[in-house]
């Protein structure tokens, strides 16, 4: 017979799948002899059974009864007893943490029979009615409304109604805080609550402890399929079959008076990673009061003080012995789990209890700092350190930071909460509109506000950094800034923002609009003037970490770069070559006037003679560009793609450009327009582009190949190394490759004869049309390398236009028809099959076929992992994604090793 119920002392952290994260860790803390109130876990399997069959497995009743009897014995109190009743909490907890998505009910077991007993035992009527009103609020909301599938309008649920009743009572008595409510008030409140419950839900509030317990257990199981939980699972790709465990635990009370309290803490600072205990607590409170933000929580210790809470006593100063005990647990937990823990604790009349621990969420900066610290503390090894930083974390780490040396010498004039990481220097502006205008003028600005509201979004986006006088870590500004990875400091309480006078006043210091300040958003401090900034990639810790990353990586990482400067940036960030150099780049943007003019001449030529002449004029520009980038890569491989886009993209639209061109070609402006119109295509993405241009106009291919090979020959002659790779785009048949190769071979011979250099090169193709995948074995006869152009391949496989998919693709993703946007992360189910197949077929023909990917997805961690598994040699991504891809590649190798280890 399956066992469904486990006492805390029977389980362990290893049993996370069966007992859920919360349950498994409660068991583990119990095993470590930490002060955990006794309880038991009903397994995820029981929930899965319940979800499937609509009832619990037979015998669960007895199992729960048996476990409860053990708990009662340990507690010396009985559930439902008249004189000394035990109260329980009923808590959800899935395999993976789903914060705030499922339900918990506290104080189960309070009813007309048990209330007098507890009052007598505790001599604390106020506490008992406070606990009872909380039970009614949670239970009616979770069990009687949500789990019954009753839907209400926003703000009209039973919980909102009861909150309103409570608010009205506080207002009537002129109370500011919940703690001012007297025993009398609370008893009265409970009566009003029960009346409202009956009125709104049509049922009495249950007065029987057993009924309450099973109601709560059932509601927790059902909350697995609650709306919030289901949509959270979609986003996080958590399987529906998992189910949640239900933790039934003896209650301890942080709301028993002034020697009781409740709190949450992190064993290290989750924003900076500093090895300092970090937390918040509230005296005389229960459960989620700390996070709910009803009262400003007290700081745990000196290190946790900030402008908003520094007047409140810390736990460390108020109860030093308890603090020391908690700090001891902190150390023990870190040693045991070898990772930063996020903990919940409660103090009941001077005695400490642990209610939860789990690996804590952290910012990117904190992840890096903690990984490196723990490595140095010998808590973890290098592999673990590499796995502790998520590829996504690096995004944030690559933002500039304030140079630590400059910071040591400077003195901050203002501090606030570190809401958005990184550093920023800029001129002060006071409105969102100014932030937008000044930035458009090329200024860097810091948007300074009393507090931000949703209308400030534009300005926040434009500004280099954001500073507000009010608001907490969860305020609007903080959330938005963190979402964008933008430097932001909120709640700088000493700041006075005078919008009318356009002044930021801090004590005797007055700063005006346009004055320069520097923000350190990672620490929450503000300096006058401009402090030196530093690229995070120069951060020695980051570099040491990335070196370690490369030890565990086998997949290569290249970059997509079209200019010398991009190439240099990417090399600094660790790129091992260029996977995609687009020749057309020189026709866009700065410095493109002349080559673009010549390209247009070429496009609008009517005869092969005209075209050859234009191509000849264009040649030096193409060669110069290619040579610069090949030179910057100093012998690393550079894949140069032949001209790809449809020609009509380059036809001049403006009158004056048309006139200029007409003059140069010696034709009428109207002819220019006509020739341009002749190039028009109704489906240019599938039109005259890529290799097709070279098939019709071999002189275009010839010119580009000559540019690549002569540039290389010149570099080699100058004693430099170079590894060009000629890549033919948009192919669907090996015939195209063979035809192009004839041109390449001839030009190669000519260059050798002219320069005396036999340029080493590779010849290959982009794979971006499904037919090319199907015929990969044939393609590999001509191609020495493949590079998956997953943007076009996705477009062609789905039949979704990349430029127009925005109108419908979001509906597919939101509606769960597709797990993600396939243009952002490789569609492994479909496009992935084509890739795997091409790899197999291509390598069957040519064992040493080099294979890479150069689509946008090359920098997406999930896609990188897929490419590794598919056996690619490298991924190529934009320069700033290179570190992300390197880390993702290391994770992919380490995860495979770990799973092989398990299998063996
Ligand atoms: P969540 O997963 O949303 O954090 P929890 O199950 O941890 O939900 O419970 C919500 C709150 O109730 C937490 O603050 C927790 O510490 C508190 N709580 C849960 N069980 C008990 C208990 N047995 N005694 C006292 N407080 C409890
Ligand atoms: Mg919660
Ligand atoms: Mg919790």
Coordinates of N, CA and C in Angstrom, one line a residue, residues 59-205:
X59 N -8.1 5.4 3.0 CA -7.1 5.1 4.0 C -6.4 6.4 4.4
X60 N -6.5 7.5 3.6 CA -5.8 8.7 3.9 C -6.2 9.2 5.2
X61 N -7.5 9.2 5.4 CA -8.2 9.6 6.7 C -7.4 9.0 7.9
X62 N -7.2 7.7 7.8 CA -6.6 7.0 9.0 C -5.1 7.4 9.1
X63 N -4.5 7.5 7.9 CA -3.1 7.9 8.0 C -2.9 9.3 8.6
X64 N -3.8 10.2 8.2 CA -3.7 11.6 8.8 C -4.0 11.5 10.3
X65 N -5.0 10.7 10.7 CA -5.4 10.5 12.1 C -4.2 10.0 12.9
X66 N -3.5 9.0 12.3 CA -2.3 8.4 13.0 C -1.2 9.5 13.2
X67 N -0.9 10.2 12.1 CA 0.1 11.2 12.2 C -0.2 12.3 13.2
X68 N -1.5 12.7 13.2 CA -2.0 13.8 14.1 C -1.8 13.3 15.5
X69 N -2.1 12.0 15.8 CA -2.0 11.5 17.2 C -0.5 11.7 17.7
X70 N 0.4 11.4 16.8 CA 1.8 11.5 17.2 C 2.2 13.0 17.5
X71 N 1.7 13.9 16.6 CA 1.9 15.3 16.8 C 1.3 15.8 18.2
X72 N 0.1 15.3 18.4 CA -0.6 15.7 19.6 C 0.2 15.3 20.9
X73 N 0.8 14.1 20.8 CA 1.5 13.6 21.9 C 2.8 14.4 22.1
X74 N 3.4 14.8 21.0 CA 4.6 15.6 21.2 C 4.3 17.0 21.7
X75 N 3.2 17.5 21.3 CA 2.8 18.8 21.8 C 2.1 18.8 23.1
X76 N 1.7 17.7 23.6 CA 1.0 17.6 24.8 C -0.3 18.3 24.8
X77 N -0.9 18.4 23.6 CA -2.2 19.1 23.5 C -3.0 18.3 22.4
X78 N -4.3 18.4 22.4 CA -5.1 17.7 21.5 C -5.9 18.6 20.6
X79 N -6.0 18.2 19.3 CA -6.7 19.0 18.3 C -8.2 18.9 18.7
X80 N -8.9 20.0 18.9 CA -10.3 20.0 19.2 C -10.6 19.9 20.6
X81 N -9.6 19.8 21.5 CA -9.8 19.6 22.9 C -10.4 20.9 23.5
X82 N -11.2 20.6 24.5 CA -11.9 21.8 25.2 C -11.0 22.6 26.0
X83 N -10.0 21.9 26.7 CA -9.2 22.6 27.7 C -7.9 23.1 27.1
X84 N -7.2 22.2 26.4 CA -5.9 22.5 25.9 C -5.8 22.1 24.4
X85 N -6.5 22.9 23.6 CA -6.5 22.5 22.1 C -5.3 22.8 21.3
X86 N -4.9 21.9 20.5 CA -3.8 22.1 19.5 C -4.4 22.9 18.3
X87 N -3.7 23.8 17.8 CA -4.1 24.5 16.6 C -3.1 24.1 15.5
X88 N -3.6 24.2 14.2 CA -2.8 23.7 13.1 C -2.7 24.7 12.0
X89 N -1.6 24.7 11.2 CA -1.6 25.4 10.0 C -1.6 24.3 8.8
X90 N -2.2 24.8 7.7 CA -2.3 23.9 6.6 C -1.7 24.6 5.4
X91 N -0.6 24.1 4.9 CA 0.2 24.9 4.0 C 0.5 24.1 2.7
X92 N 0.4 24.8 1.6 CA 0.8 24.2 0.3 C 2.3 24.2 0.1
X93 N 2.8 23.4 -0.8 CA 4.2 23.4 -1.1 C 4.5 22.5 -2.2
X94 N 4.8 23.0 -3.4 CA 5.1 22.1 -4.6 C 6.5 21.8 -4.7
X95 N 6.8 20.9 -5.6 CA 8.2 20.5 -5.8 C 9.1 21.7 -6.1
X96 N 8.6 22.6 -6.9 CA 9.3 23.8 -7.2 C 8.5 25.0 -6.6
X97 N 9.2 25.9 -6.0 CA 8.5 27.0 -5.3 C 7.7 27.8 -6.3
X98 N 6.4 28.1 -5.9 CA 5.5 28.9 -6.7 C 5.0 30.0 -5.8
X99 N 5.9 31.0 -5.6 CA 5.6 32.0 -4.5 C 4.2 32.7 -4.7
X100 N 3.4 32.6 -3.6 CA 2.1 33.3 -3.6 C 1.1 32.7 -4.5
X101 N 1.3 31.6 -5.1 CA 0.4 31.0 -6.1 C -0.6 30.1 -5.5
X102 N -0.2 29.5 -4.3 CA -1.2 28.6 -3.7 C -1.5 29.0 -2.3
X103 N -2.3 28.2 -1.6 CA -2.9 28.7 -0.4 C -2.3 28.1 0.9
X104 N -2.5 28.9 2.0 CA -2.2 28.5 3.3 C -3.3 28.9 4.3
X105 N -3.7 28.1 5.2 CA -4.7 28.5 6.2 C -4.0 28.3 7.6
X106 N -4.1 29.4 8.4 CA -3.5 29.3 9.7 C -4.6 29.2 10.8
X107 N -4.2 28.8 12.0 CA -5.1 28.8 13.2 C -6.3 27.8 13.1
X108 N -6.1 26.8 12.3 CA -7.2 25.8 12.1 C -7.4 25.1 13.5
X109 N -8.7 25.0 13.8 CA -9.1 24.4 15.1 C -9.7 25.3 16.1
X110 N -9.8 26.6 15.7 CA -10.4 27.5 16.7 C -11.9 27.5 16.4
X111 N -12.7 27.3 17.5 CA -14.2 27.3 17.3 C -14.8 27.5 18.7
X112 N -16.1 27.5 18.8 CA -16.7 28.0 20.0 C -16.4 27.0 21.2
X113 N -16.0 25.7 20.8 CA -15.7 24.8 21.9 C -14.2 25.0 22.4
X114 N -13.3 25.4 21.5 CA -11.9 25.4 21.9 C -11.5 26.8 22.3
X115 N -12.2 27.9 21.9 CA -11.8 29.2 22.2 C -11.7 29.5 23.7
X116 N -12.7 29.1 24.5 CA -12.5 29.4 26.0 C -11.3 28.7 26.6
X117 N -11.0 27.5 26.1 CA -9.9 26.7 26.7 C -8.6 27.4 26.4
X118 N -8.5 27.9 25.2 CA -7.2 28.6 24.9 C -7.1 29.9 25.7
X119 N -8.2 30.6 25.8 CA -8.1 31.9 26.6 C -7.7 31.6 28.0
X120 N -8.2 30.5 28.5 CA -7.9 30.2 29.9 C -6.4 29.8 30.0
X121 N -5.9 29.1 29.0 CA -4.5 28.6 29.0 C -3.6 29.8 28.8
X122 N -3.9 30.7 27.9 CA -2.9 31.7 27.6 C -3.2 33.0 28.4
X123 N -4.3 33.1 29.0 CA -4.7 34.4 29.7 C -4.6 35.5 28.7
X124 N -4.9 35.3 27.5 CA -4.7 36.3 26.5 C -5.8 36.3 25.5
X125 N -6.9 37.0 25.9 CA -8.1 37.0 25.1 C -7.9 37.7 23.7
X126 N -7.1 38.7 23.8 CA -6.8 39.5 22.6 C -6.2 38.7 21.5
X127 N -5.2 37.9 21.9 CA -4.5 37.0 21.0 C -5.4 36.0 20.4
X128 N -6.3 35.4 21.2 CA -7.1 34.4 20.7 C -8.1 34.9 19.6
X129 N -8.7 36.1 19.9 CA -9.6 36.6 18.9 C -8.9 37.2 17.7
X130 N -7.6 37.6 17.9 CA -6.8 38.0 16.7 C -6.6 36.8 15.8
X131 N -6.3 35.7 16.4 CA -6.0 34.4 15.7 C -7.3 34.0 15.0
X132 N -8.4 34.1 15.7 CA -9.7 33.7 15.2 C -10.1 34.5 14.0
X133 N -9.9 35.8 14.1 CA -10.4 36.7 12.9 C -9.5 36.4 11.7
X134 N -8.2 36.0 12.0 CA -7.3 35.6 10.8 C -7.8 34.3 10.2
X135 N -8.2 33.4 11.1 CA -8.7 32.1 10.6 C -9.9 32.4 9.7
X136 N -10.9 33.2 10.2 CA -12.1 33.4 9.4 C -11.7 34.0 8.0
X137 N -10.8 35.0 8.1 CA -10.5 35.7 6.8 C -9.8 34.7 5.8
X138 N -8.9 33.9 6.3 CA -8.2 33.0 5.4 C -9.1 31.9 4.9
X139 N -9.8 31.3 5.9 CA -10.6 30.1 5.6 C -11.7 30.4 4.6
X140 N -12.4 31.6 4.9 CA -13.6 31.9 4.1 C -13.1 32.2 2.6
X141 N -11.9 32.8 2.6 CA -11.4 33.2 1.3 C -10.9 31.9 0.5
X142 N -10.1 31.1 1.2 CA -9.4 30.0 0.5 C -10.3 28.8 0.4
X143 N -11.0 28.4 1.5 CA -11.7 27.2 1.4 C -13.2 27.4 0.9
X144 N -13.8 28.4 1.5 CA -15.2 28.6 1.2 C -15.5 29.3 -0.2
X145 N -14.5 30.1 -0.6 CA -14.8 30.9 -1.8 C -13.9 30.3 -3.0
X146 N -12.6 30.5 -2.9 CA -11.8 30.1 -4.0 C -11.9 28.7 -4.4
X147 N -11.8 27.8 -3.4 CA -11.8 26.4 -3.8 C -13.1 25.9 -4.2
X148 N -14.2 26.7 -3.9 CA -15.5 26.3 -4.5 C -15.7 26.9 -5.9
X149 N -14.7 27.5 -6.4 CA -14.8 28.1 -7.7 C -15.6 29.3 -7.8
X150 N -15.9 30.0 -6.7 CA -16.7 31.2 -6.7 C -15.9 32.3 -7.2
X151 N -16.3 33.0 -8.3 CA -15.6 34.1 -8.8 C -16.3 35.4 -8.5
X152 N -15.5 36.4 -8.1 CA -16.1 37.7 -7.8 C -15.4 38.8 -8.6
X153 N -16.1 39.9 -8.6 CA -15.4 41.0 -9.3 C -14.3 41.5 -8.4
X154 N -13.3 42.2 -9.0 CA -12.2 42.8 -8.4 C -12.7 43.5 -7.1
X155 N -12.1 43.2 -6.0 CA -12.4 44.0 -4.8 C -13.7 43.6 -4.1
X156 N -14.4 42.5 -4.6 CA -15.7 42.2 -4.0 C -15.7 40.8 -3.4
X157 N -14.5 40.1 -3.4 CA -14.4 38.8 -2.8 C -14.6 38.9 -1.3
X158 N -14.8 37.7 -0.6 CA -15.1 37.7 0.8 C -14.0 38.4 1.6
X159 N -12.8 38.1 1.2 CA -11.6 38.6 1.9 C -11.6 40.2 1.9
X160 N -11.9 40.7 0.7 CA -12.0 42.2 0.6 C -13.0 42.7 1.5
X161 N -14.2 42.0 1.5 CA -15.3 42.5 2.3 C -14.9 42.5 3.8
X162 N -14.2 41.5 4.2 CA -13.8 41.4 5.7 C -12.8 42.5 6.0
X163 N -11.8 42.7 5.0 CA -10.8 43.7 5.2 C -11.5 45.1 5.4
X164 N -12.6 45.3 4.6 CA -13.3 46.5 4.7 C -14.0 46.7 6.0
X165 N -14.5 45.6 6.5 CA -15.2 45.7 7.9 C -14.1 46.1 8.9
X166 N -12.9 45.4 8.8 CA -11.9 45.7 9.8 C -11.4 47.1 9.6
X167 N -11.2 47.6 8.4 CA -10.8 49.0 8.2 C -11.8 50.0 8.8
X168 N -13.1 49.6 8.6 CA -14.1 50.5 9.2 C -14.0 50.6 10.7
X169 N -13.8 49.4 11.3 CA -13.7 49.4 12.8 C -12.5 50.3 13.2
X170 N -11.3 50.1 12.5 CA -10.1 50.9 12.9 C -10.4 52.4 12.8
X171 N -11.1 52.7 11.7 CA -11.4 54.1 11.5 C -12.3 54.7 12.6
X172 N -13.3 53.9 13.0 CA -14.2 54.3 14.0 C -13.5 54.6 15.3
X173 N -12.4 53.8 15.6 CA -11.7 54.0 16.8 C -10.5 54.9 16.7
X174 N -10.3 55.4 15.4 CA -9.1 56.2 15.2 C -7.8 55.4 15.4
X175 N -7.8 54.1 15.1 CA -6.5 53.3 15.2 C -5.7 53.4 14.0
X176 N -4.4 53.5 14.1 CA -3.6 53.5 12.9 C -3.1 52.1 12.6
X177 N -2.9 51.3 13.6 CA -2.3 50.0 13.4 C -3.2 48.9 13.9
X178 N -3.1 47.7 13.2 CA -3.9 46.5 13.7 C -3.7 46.2 15.1
X179 N -2.5 46.5 15.6 CA -2.1 46.1 17.0 C -2.9 46.9 18.0
X180 N -3.5 48.0 17.6 CA -4.3 48.8 18.6 C -5.7 48.2 18.8
X181 N -6.1 47.3 18.0 CA -7.4 46.7 18.2 C -7.4 45.9 19.5
X182 N -8.4 46.1 20.4 CA -8.4 45.4 21.7 C -9.1 44.1 21.6
X183 N -9.0 43.3 22.6 CA -9.7 42.0 22.7 C -11.2 42.2 22.4
X184 N -11.7 43.2 23.0 CA -13.2 43.5 22.8 C -13.5 43.7 21.3
X185 N -12.7 44.6 20.7 CA -12.8 44.9 19.3 C -12.8 43.7 18.4
X186 N -11.8 42.8 18.7 CA -11.6 41.7 17.9 C -12.7 40.6 18.0
X187 N -13.2 40.5 19.3 CA -14.3 39.6 19.4 C -15.5 40.0 18.6
X188 N -15.8 41.3 18.7 CA -16.9 41.9 18.0 C -16.6 41.7 16.5
X189 N -15.4 41.9 16.1 CA -15.0 41.7 14.6 C -15.3 40.3 14.2
X190 N -15.0 39.3 15.0 CA -15.2 37.9 14.6 C -16.7 37.7 14.4
X191 N -17.6 38.3 15.3 CA -19.0 38.1 15.1 C -19.5 38.7 13.8
X192 N -19.0 39.9 13.5 CA -19.3 40.6 12.3 C -18.9 39.8 11.1
X193 N -17.7 39.2 11.2 CA -17.1 38.5 10.1 C -18.0 37.3 9.8
X194 N -18.4 36.5 10.8 CA -19.1 35.3 10.6 C -20.5 35.6 9.9
X195 N -21.0 36.8 10.4 CA -22.3 37.2 9.8 C -22.1 37.5 8.3
X196 N -21.1 38.2 8.0 CA -20.8 38.5 6.6 C -20.6 37.3 5.7
X197 N -19.9 36.3 6.3 CA -19.6 35.1 5.6 C -20.9 34.4 5.2
X198 N -21.8 34.3 6.2 CA -23.1 33.6 6.0 C -23.8 34.3 4.9
X199 N -23.8 35.7 5.0 CA -24.6 36.5 4.1 C -24.1 36.4 2.7
X200 N -22.7 36.4 2.5 CA -22.2 36.4 1.2 C -22.0 35.1 0.6
X201 N -21.7 34.1 1.4 CA -21.4 32.7 0.9 C -22.6 31.8 1.1
X202 N -23.5 32.2 1.9 CA -24.7 31.3 2.1 C -24.5 30.1 3.0
X203 N -23.4 30.1 3.7 CA -23.1 29.0 4.6 C -22.5 29.5 5.9
X204 N -22.8 28.7 7.0 CA -22.2 29.1 8.3 C -20.7 28.9 8.2
X205 N -20.0 29.7 9.0 CA -18.5 29.4 9.1 C -18.4 28.1 9.9

